[in-house]
Amino acid sequence: MTKIHPYDEPKLTLPRRVVRRVRYELGQAGLTEQWVAERFGTAYLWRRRLGVRLRPSAAPQTPLRSSLCRQDQLESPAFRAWAARMGQPFQLHRKVWEFCYIAQALDERGMLQPDRRGLGFAVGHEPLPALFASMGCDVLATDLAAEQAQGTGWIETNQHASSLADLNLNGVCPPEAFARQVSFRPVDMNAIPADLSGFDFLWSSCSLEHLGSLRHGAEFIYNAMRCLRPGGVAVHTTEYNASSNGPTVRTGGAVIFRRRDLRAIAAELRAAGHDVAELDFTEGTLPADLHVDRPPFTHNPHLRLSLDGHVATSFGLIVRKAEASSGLRIG
């Protein structure tokens, strides 16, 4: 018998044949036991004992579906290329995945072309406005007004934008093109101005969960559709509860959407005639998919984290606006 002490699991004694099988599977996946243990603890081995495959997940879907953050997708050539283009140091971090996911989803749908108009919500210091401008798009970047953002923690943690100067810090876009093609405007996501309309695409990156409640987040998604022209594309990423489809965080500064919430949102959007990319709740099976980052966070890897007693990750939602109004209130 060989003893294995899994991370965050009770001490366990496994038969040698099981340990040999685990090591064989690690080798088949191109991994070493030492590498896995050093970076992720032995939770990976423990999960394999419970029947979770060690082999890489299926190749990322093209075009992207509405889906969970996964290691295999983040490590794909397309996502790596977007990270490099945005000047993002590549790491197994869900924020990197969110930026790459949004860019890939929009690019696949023909949105990142010269003279396309894009609208970004709660952009903070994201590289996306500069990236899209570098590809010829005209971008309106928005964030909460500075006086409203006071006390929320966004300014203190350097996650709030108050001017254009905050949006091209990495020099992703040539300064002249950035000044010509990117503008900034304070916007409250709970009260989108009526004059924001006719955009080819829009996005938000893990911001709609900070609007006060699950319902506020859903209402933002519905209301934002009014900002698009017919056939325009919206891409949102948000917190997803990977450990519960029942109890969750419903109200407060950071809520966590469940599978049932996302399905309800998709159903309402489809009822209004919009095209929602298929919801894919497939979970990854690679080491970073199984690791849960816990406070104080190491951020390496950081695809999943412990949040208010739940395991959370990111989920991406892709919606194309109906070509003609269905007569319903959404969009």
Coordinates of C-alpha atoms in Angstrom, one line a residue:
M1 CA 0.0 0.0 0.0
T2 CA 1.2 3.5 -0.8
K3 CA 0.1 6.6 1.2
I4 CA -1.0 9.7 -0.6
H5 CA -2.0 12.8 1.3
P6 CA -4.3 14.8 -1.0
Y7 CA -4.6 18.5 -0.7
D8 CA -7.7 19.5 1.4
E9 CA -8.7 15.8 1.7
P10 CA -8.4 13.4 4.6
K11 CA -5.4 11.1 4.6
L12 CA -5.9 8.2 2.2
T13 CA -4.1 4.9 1.6
L14 CA -4.4 3.7 -1.9
P15 CA -3.4 0.3 -3.3
R16 CA -0.2 0.2 -5.3
R17 CA -2.0 -0.8 -8.4
V18 CA -4.1 2.4 -8.2
V19 CA -0.9 4.5 -7.7
R20 CA 0.7 2.8 -10.7
R21 CA -2.3 3.5 -12.8
V22 CA -2.4 7.2 -11.8
R23 CA 1.3 7.6 -12.7
Y24 CA 0.7 5.9 -16.0
E25 CA -2.2 8.3 -16.8
L26 CA -0.1 11.2 -15.8
G27 CA 2.6 10.1 -18.3
Q28 CA 0.0 9.7 -21.0
A29 CA -1.2 13.2 -20.4
G30 CA 2.4 14.5 -20.7
L31 CA 2.7 15.3 -17.0
T32 CA 5.0 14.2 -14.2
E33 CA 3.9 13.3 -10.7
Q34 CA 6.5 15.8 -9.2
W35 CA 5.3 18.7 -11.4
V36 CA 1.7 18.1 -10.4
A37 CA 2.5 17.7 -6.7
E38 CA 4.6 20.9 -6.7
R39 CA 2.1 23.1 -8.4
F40 CA -1.3 21.7 -7.5
G41 CA -0.7 19.4 -4.5
T42 CA -2.0 15.8 -4.8
A43 CA -5.6 16.8 -5.3
Y44 CA -5.2 15.9 -8.9
L45 CA -4.3 12.3 -7.9
W46 CA -7.2 12.2 -5.5
R47 CA -9.6 13.3 -8.2
R48 CA -8.3 10.6 -10.5
R49 CA -9.0 8.0 -7.8
L50 CA -12.7 9.3 -7.9
G51 CA -12.8 8.7 -11.6
V52 CA -11.9 12.1 -13.1
R53 CA -10.0 11.7 -16.3
L54 CA -6.4 13.0 -16.5
R55 CA -6.4 13.3 -20.3
P56 CA -6.9 16.7 -21.8
S57 CA -10.4 17.8 -22.4
A58 CA -11.8 18.0 -26.0
A59 CA -10.2 20.7 -28.2
P60 CA -11.8 24.1 -27.8
Q61 CA -15.0 24.5 -29.9
T62 CA -14.9 26.7 -33.0
P63 CA -16.9 28.9 -33.0
L64 CA -16.9 29.3 -29.2
R65 CA -19.9 28.3 -27.2
S66 CA -21.1 30.0 -24.0
S67 CA -18.9 28.1 -21.7
L68 CA -16.8 27.7 -18.5
C69 CA -13.2 28.8 -18.1
R70 CA -11.0 25.8 -18.8
Q71 CA -7.2 25.2 -18.9
D72 CA -7.2 23.5 -22.3
Q73 CA -9.0 26.4 -23.8
L74 CA -6.7 29.0 -22.2
E75 CA -3.6 27.0 -23.4
S76 CA -4.9 26.8 -27.0
P77 CA -2.9 28.6 -29.7
A78 CA -5.7 31.1 -30.4
F79 CA -5.9 32.2 -26.7
R80 CA -2.2 32.3 -26.3
A81 CA -2.0 34.5 -29.4
W82 CA -4.6 36.9 -28.0
A83 CA -2.7 37.1 -24.7
A84 CA 0.5 38.0 -26.4
R85 CA -1.2 40.6 -28.6
M86 CA -2.6 42.2 -25.4
G87 CA 0.8 42.2 -23.7
Q88 CA -0.6 39.9 -21.0
P89 CA 2.0 37.7 -19.4
F90 CA 0.7 34.2 -20.0
Q91 CA -0.5 32.5 -16.8
L92 CA -3.2 30.1 -15.8
H93 CA -5.5 32.8 -14.6
R94 CA -9.2 33.3 -15.2
K95 CA -8.8 37.0 -16.0
V96 CA -6.5 36.2 -18.8
W97 CA -9.0 33.6 -20.0
E98 CA -11.8 36.2 -19.9
F99 CA -10.0 38.7 -22.0
C100 CA -9.0 36.1 -24.6
Y101 CA -12.5 34.6 -24.6
I102 CA -14.1 37.9 -25.3
A103 CA -11.6 38.7 -28.1
Q104 CA -12.0 35.3 -29.7
A105 CA -15.8 35.3 -29.6
L106 CA -16.0 38.7 -31.2
D107 CA -13.3 37.9 -33.8
E108 CA -15.0 34.7 -34.9
R109 CA -18.3 36.6 -35.4
G110 CA -16.6 39.2 -37.7
M111 CA -16.8 42.1 -35.2
L112 CA -13.1 43.0 -34.9
Q113 CA -12.8 44.9 -38.2
P114 CA -12.1 48.5 -39.2
D115 CA -15.0 50.9 -38.6
R116 CA -16.9 48.5 -36.3
R117 CA -18.3 50.3 -33.2
G118 CA -17.7 48.6 -29.8
L119 CA -19.0 49.4 -26.4
G120 CA -17.2 48.2 -23.2
F121 CA -18.8 48.3 -19.8
A122 CA -16.8 48.7 -16.5
V123 CA -13.6 48.4 -18.4
G124 CA -11.3 49.3 -15.5
H125 CA -7.7 48.9 -16.8
E126 CA -8.6 46.1 -19.3
P127 CA -6.4 45.8 -22.4
L128 CA -9.5 45.2 -24.6
P129 CA -10.3 48.8 -25.6
A130 CA -6.8 49.3 -26.8
L131 CA -6.7 45.8 -28.5
F132 CA -9.9 46.5 -30.4
A133 CA -8.8 50.0 -31.4
S134 CA -5.5 48.5 -32.7
M135 CA -7.7 46.4 -35.1
G136 CA -9.4 49.4 -36.5
C137 CA -12.6 49.5 -34.3
D138 CA -14.1 52.6 -32.8
V139 CA -14.5 52.0 -29.1
L140 CA -16.5 53.7 -26.4
A141 CA -15.1 52.6 -23.0
T142 CA -17.2 53.1 -19.9
D143 CA -16.9 52.8 -16.2
L144 CA -18.7 53.9 -13.1
A145 CA -18.2 57.7 -12.4
A146 CA -15.4 58.3 -9.9
E147 CA -17.7 59.7 -7.2
Q148 CA -19.9 56.6 -7.4
A149 CA -16.9 54.3 -7.4
Q150 CA -15.6 55.7 -4.1
G151 CA -15.9 53.2 -1.4
T152 CA -16.5 50.2 -3.7
G153 CA -12.9 49.1 -3.6
W154 CA -12.4 49.4 -7.3
I155 CA -10.3 52.6 -7.2
E156 CA -8.2 51.3 -4.2
T157 CA -7.4 48.0 -6.0
N158 CA -6.6 49.7 -9.3
Q159 CA -9.6 48.2 -11.2
H160 CA -11.4 51.4 -12.1
A161 CA -10.9 53.7 -15.1
S162 CA -11.7 57.4 -14.8
S163 CA -10.1 58.5 -18.1
L164 CA -8.6 57.4 -21.4
A165 CA -5.1 57.5 -19.8
D166 CA -6.0 54.3 -17.9
L167 CA -6.8 52.3 -21.0
N168 CA -3.6 52.0 -23.0
L169 CA -1.0 51.6 -20.3
N170 CA 0.7 48.6 -22.0
G171 CA 0.9 50.4 -25.3
V172 CA -1.2 47.8 -27.0
C173 CA -2.5 50.4 -29.5
P174 CA -0.3 53.1 -31.2
P175 CA -1.0 56.4 -29.3
E176 CA -2.3 58.2 -32.4
A177 CA -4.7 55.5 -33.3
F178 CA -5.8 55.1 -29.7
A179 CA -6.5 58.8 -29.3
R180 CA -8.5 58.8 -32.6
Q181 CA -10.5 55.6 -32.0
V182 CA -11.2 55.3 -28.3
S183 CA -13.4 57.6 -26.2
F184 CA -14.4 57.3 -22.5
R185 CA -17.7 58.0 -20.7
P186 CA -18.9 57.4 -17.2
V187 CA -21.8 54.9 -17.2
D188 CA -23.7 53.2 -14.4
M189 CA -24.5 49.6 -15.6
N190 CA -27.7 49.7 -13.6
A191 CA -28.9 52.8 -15.5
I192 CA -27.7 52.5 -19.1
P193 CA -28.3 55.8 -20.9
A194 CA -30.9 55.6 -23.8
D195 CA -28.5 57.3 -26.3
L196 CA -26.1 54.4 -26.2
S197 CA -27.3 52.5 -29.3
G198 CA -26.3 51.3 -32.7
F199 CA -23.1 49.5 -31.7
D200 CA -21.8 46.5 -33.6
F201 CA -20.6 44.8 -30.4
L202 CA -20.4 45.2 -26.7
W203 CA -18.7 43.4 -23.8
S204 CA -18.3 43.2 -20.1
S205 CA -15.6 41.3 -18.2
C206 CA -16.7 40.0 -14.7
S207 CA -18.5 43.1 -13.8
L208 CA -22.2 42.3 -13.9
E209 CA -22.0 40.2 -10.7
H210 CA -21.1 43.4 -8.9
L211 CA -24.4 45.2 -9.6
G212 CA -26.1 44.2 -6.3
S213 CA -28.0 41.0 -7.0
L214 CA -28.5 38.2 -9.4
R215 CA -31.5 40.0 -10.8
H216 CA -29.6 43.2 -11.4
G217 CA -27.0 41.3 -13.3
A218 CA -29.6 39.6 -15.5
E219 CA -31.4 43.0 -16.1
F220 CA -28.1 44.5 -17.2
I221 CA -27.7 41.7 -19.8
Y222 CA -31.2 42.3 -21.1
N223 CA -30.9 46.1 -21.1
A224 CA -27.5 46.1 -22.8
M225 CA -29.1 44.4 -25.9
R226 CA -30.7 47.7 -26.6
C227 CA -27.3 49.2 -27.2
L228 CA -26.7 46.9 -30.2
R229 CA -27.7 47.2 -33.8
P230 CA -29.7 44.3 -35.2
G231 CA -27.3 41.4 -35.7
G232 CA -24.8 42.9 -33.2
V233 CA -22.9 40.7 -30.7
A234 CA -22.7 40.9 -26.9
V235 CA -20.1 38.9 -24.9
H236 CA -20.2 38.9 -21.1
T237 CA -18.1 37.0 -18.5
T238 CA -19.3 36.6 -15.0
E239 CA -18.9 34.5 -11.8
Y240 CA -20.1 30.9 -12.0
N241 CA -20.9 28.7 -9.1
A242 CA -19.1 25.4 -9.9
S243 CA -20.0 23.8 -6.6
S244 CA -23.8 24.4 -6.3
N245 CA -26.9 24.8 -8.4
G246 CA -28.8 25.6 -5.2
P247 CA -27.4 27.7 -2.4
T248 CA -25.3 30.7 -3.8
V249 CA -24.6 34.3 -3.1
R250 CA -27.7 36.1 -4.4
T251 CA -27.2 39.7 -3.2
G252 CA -24.3 41.9 -2.2
G253 CA -21.1 43.2 -3.7
A254 CA -20.3 40.0 -5.6
V255 CA -23.0 37.5 -6.5
I256 CA -22.4 34.1 -8.0
F257 CA -24.5 32.9 -10.9
R258 CA -25.6 29.2 -11.0
R259 CA -26.3 27.0 -14.0
R260 CA -30.1 27.5 -13.4
D261 CA -29.6 31.3 -13.5
L262 CA -27.7 31.2 -16.8
R263 CA -30.2 28.9 -18.4
A264 CA -33.0 31.2 -17.3
I265 CA -31.2 34.2 -18.8
A266 CA -30.6 32.4 -22.0
A267 CA -34.2 31.3 -22.2
E268 CA -35.4 34.9 -21.8
L269 CA -33.0 36.2 -24.4
R270 CA -34.1 33.5 -26.9
A271 CA -37.7 34.3 -26.2
A272 CA -37.0 37.8 -27.4
G273 CA -35.6 36.4 -30.6
H274 CA -31.9 36.7 -29.8
D275 CA -29.4 34.0 -30.7
V276 CA -27.6 32.7 -27.6
A277 CA -24.5 30.5 -28.3
E278 CA -25.1 27.0 -26.9
L279 CA -24.5 26.8 -23.1
D280 CA -21.7 24.4 -22.5
F281 CA -21.1 23.5 -18.8
T282 CA -18.4 21.0 -19.5
E283 CA -15.7 21.2 -16.8
G284 CA -12.0 20.9 -17.5
T285 CA -10.0 17.9 -16.2
L286 CA -6.5 19.3 -16.3
P287 CA -4.6 20.2 -13.1
A288 CA -5.5 23.9 -13.0
D289 CA -9.2 23.0 -13.5
L290 CA -9.1 20.9 -10.4
H291 CA -7.1 23.3 -8.2
V292 CA -9.1 25.7 -6.0
D293 CA -7.2 28.9 -5.1
R294 CA -7.9 29.8 -1.5
P295 CA -7.3 33.0 0.5
P296 CA -4.7 34.4 0.6
F297 CA -4.8 33.8 -3.1
T298 CA -1.6 32.7 -4.9
H299 CA -3.1 33.5 -8.4
N300 CA -1.0 30.7 -9.9
P301 CA -3.1 28.9 -11.0
H302 CA -6.3 30.9 -10.5
L303 CA -9.0 29.4 -12.8
R304 CA -11.1 28.4 -9.7
L305 CA -11.3 30.1 -6.4
S306 CA -13.0 29.7 -3.0
L307 CA -15.5 32.5 -2.7
D308 CA -17.9 32.9 0.2
G309 CA -17.9 29.2 0.8
H310 CA -18.4 28.3 -2.8
V311 CA -16.1 27.2 -5.6
A312 CA -16.3 29.8 -8.3
T313 CA -14.9 30.2 -11.8
S314 CA -15.7 32.3 -14.9
F315 CA -18.4 31.7 -17.4
G316 CA -18.7 33.4 -20.9
L317 CA -22.0 34.2 -22.5
I318 CA -22.3 35.1 -26.2
V319 CA -25.5 36.6 -27.6
R320 CA -26.3 37.9 -31.1
K321 CA -29.1 40.4 -31.3
A322 CA -32.2 39.5 -33.3
E323 CA -32.2 40.9 -36.8
A324 CA -35.7 42.3 -36.2
S325 CA -37.6 43.1 -33.0
S326 CA -39.8 40.3 -31.7
G327 CA -42.0 42.7 -29.8
L328 CA -40.7 41.7 -26.4
R329 CA -39.0 44.1 -24.1
I330 CA -35.5 42.8 -24.3
G331 CA -33.3 44.7 -26.6

